[in-house]
């Protein structure tokens, strides 16, 4: 539950992904963002290429990993706890 406190503190309402249901933790600054565009607008550095994602579900507060960002499956776009659906592609679009 401690990791979710960071999500609430750093993930603002996203202007780029309509009704974002998950946030990702940037590996560079360890802050939470709804999408790459939000990171780029708020951070003073570039987001490095990510091979895995640490996600936080905004519905149930579950924090979980997607291990292969380049080869994820449709099932990876659902929260493992509450089954909330989100779009990894929208989240990672620059």
mmCIF file of C-alpha atoms in Angstrom:
data_model
loop_
_atom_site.group_PDB
_atom_site.id
_atom_site.type_symbol
_atom_site.label_atom_id
_atom_site.label_comp_id
_atom_site.label_asym_id
_atom_site.label_seq_id
_atom_site.Cartn_x
_atom_site.Cartn_y
_atom_site.Cartn_z
ATOM 1 C CA UNK A 1 0.000 0.000 0.000
ATOM 2 C CA UNK A 2 2.940 2.347 0.591
ATOM 3 C CA UNK A 3 3.749 2.497 -3.138
ATOM 4 C CA UNK A 4 0.238 3.753 -3.894
ATOM 5 C CA UNK A 5 0.821 6.883 -1.803
ATOM 6 C CA UNK A 6 3.343 7.948 -4.473
ATOM 7 C CA UNK A 7 0.709 7.438 -7.195
ATOM 8 C CA UNK A 8 -1.702 9.764 -5.437
ATOM 9 C CA UNK A 9 1.018 12.345 -4.887
ATOM 10 C CA UNK A 10 2.482 12.424 -8.396
ATOM 11 C CA UNK A 11 -0.041 11.191 -10.974
ATOM 12 C CA UNK A 12 -2.125 14.233 -11.885
ATOM 13 C CA UNK A 13 -5.189 14.044 -14.104
ATOM 14 C CA UNK A 14 -3.894 13.207 -17.572
ATOM 15 C CA UNK A 15 -4.797 15.475 -20.501
ATOM 16 C CA UNK A 16 -3.565 12.948 -23.070
ATOM 17 C CA UNK A 17 -5.288 9.663 -22.119
ATOM 18 C CA UNK A 18 -9.025 10.028 -21.542
ATOM 19 C CA UNK A 19 -10.035 8.564 -18.181
ATOM 20 C CA UNK A 20 -6.634 6.965 -17.488
ATOM 21 C CA UNK A 21 -7.257 3.970 -15.250
ATOM 22 C CA UNK A 22 -3.613 3.222 -14.447
ATOM 23 C CA UNK A 23 -0.386 5.114 -13.878
ATOM 24 C CA UNK A 24 3.177 3.933 -14.469
ATOM 25 C CA UNK A 25 6.223 4.487 -12.289
ATOM 26 C CA UNK A 26 9.040 6.105 -14.254
ATOM 27 C CA UNK A 27 12.268 4.144 -13.719
ATOM 28 C CA UNK A 28 14.389 7.308 -13.952
ATOM 29 C CA UNK A 29 12.801 9.512 -11.277
ATOM 30 C CA UNK A 30 10.609 6.948 -9.474
ATOM 31 C CA UNK A 31 7.541 9.175 -9.864
ATOM 32 C CA UNK A 32 4.090 8.155 -11.114
ATOM 33 C CA UNK A 33 2.611 9.378 -14.418
ATOM 34 C CA UNK A 34 -0.494 8.508 -16.416
ATOM 35 C CA UNK A 35 1.387 8.585 -19.728
ATOM 36 C CA UNK A 36 4.764 9.323 -21.325
ATOM 37 C CA UNK A 37 3.563 12.755 -22.475
ATOM 38 C CA UNK A 38 2.772 13.697 -18.854
ATOM 39 C CA UNK A 39 6.285 12.628 -17.832
ATOM 40 C CA UNK A 40 7.887 14.622 -20.638
ATOM 41 C CA UNK A 41 5.851 17.735 -19.745
ATOM 42 C CA UNK A 42 6.679 17.630 -16.037
ATOM 43 C CA UNK A 43 10.164 16.124 -15.752
ATOM 44 C CA UNK A 44 13.457 17.850 -16.451
ATOM 45 C CA UNK A 45 14.872 14.749 -18.147
ATOM 46 C CA UNK A 46 14.019 12.253 -20.873
ATOM 47 C CA UNK A 47 12.253 9.017 -20.070
ATOM 48 C CA UNK A 48 14.580 6.105 -20.903
ATOM 49 C CA UNK A 49 13.425 3.127 -22.948
ATOM 50 C CA UNK A 50 11.486 0.862 -20.637
ATOM 51 C CA UNK A 51 11.530 -2.912 -20.913
ATOM 52 C CA UNK A 52 9.062 -3.450 -18.069
ATOM 53 C CA UNK A 53 6.365 -1.311 -16.483
ATOM 54 C CA UNK A 54 5.403 -0.924 -12.869
ATOM 55 C CA UNK A 55 1.734 0.032 -12.955
ATOM 56 C CA UNK A 56 -0.676 1.246 -10.327
ATOM 57 C CA UNK A 57 -4.390 0.653 -10.842
ATOM 58 C CA UNK A 58 -6.441 3.741 -10.035
ATOM 59 C CA UNK A 59 -9.552 1.655 -9.329
ATOM 60 C CA UNK A 60 -8.286 -0.696 -6.610
ATOM 61 C CA UNK A 61 -4.772 0.626 -5.853
ATOM 62 C CA UNK A 62 -3.024 -2.624 -6.826
ATOM 63 C CA UNK A 63 0.611 -2.141 -7.943
ATOM 64 C CA UNK A 64 1.877 -4.724 -10.453
ATOM 65 C CA UNK A 65 4.397 -5.319 -13.263
ATOM 66 C CA UNK A 66 4.141 -5.844 -16.998
ATOM 67 C CA UNK A 67 7.404 -7.656 -17.664
ATOM 68 C CA UNK A 68 7.824 -7.169 -21.409
ATOM 69 C CA UNK A 69 6.687 -3.803 -22.753
ATOM 70 C CA UNK A 70 7.538 -4.737 -26.353
ATOM 71 C CA UNK A 71 5.610 -8.029 -26.330
ATOM 72 C CA UNK A 72 2.718 -7.582 -23.928
ATOM 73 C CA UNK A 73 -0.546 -9.480 -24.349
ATOM 74 C CA UNK A 74 -4.126 -8.258 -24.128
ATOM 75 C CA UNK A 75 -4.361 -9.834 -20.654
ATOM 76 C CA UNK A 76 -1.573 -7.489 -19.475
ATOM 77 C CA UNK A 77 -3.964 -4.556 -20.007
ATOM 78 C CA UNK A 78 -6.197 -5.680 -17.139
ATOM 79 C CA UNK A 79 -5.567 -5.187 -13.438
ATOM 80 C CA UNK A 80 -4.872 -8.594 -11.845
ATOM 81 C CA UNK A 81 -6.960 -7.653 -8.792
ATOM 82 C CA UNK A 82 -10.079 -5.805 -10.043
ATOM 83 C CA UNK A 83 -9.940 -6.538 -13.804
ATOM 84 C CA UNK A 84 -10.025 -2.819 -14.699
ATOM 85 C CA UNK A 85 -9.008 -2.347 -18.350
ATOM 86 C CA UNK A 86 -6.429 0.231 -19.538
ATOM 87 C CA UNK A 87 -4.336 0.812 -22.675
ATOM 88 C CA UNK A 88 -0.572 0.311 -22.512
ATOM 89 C CA UNK A 89 -0.238 1.644 -26.085
ATOM 90 C CA UNK A 90 -1.972 4.939 -25.173
ATOM 91 C CA UNK A 91 0.093 5.221 -22.005
ATOM 92 C CA UNK A 92 3.391 4.849 -23.928
ATOM 93 C CA UNK A 93 2.585 6.993 -27.001
ATOM 94 C CA UNK A 94 4.929 9.973 -27.335
#
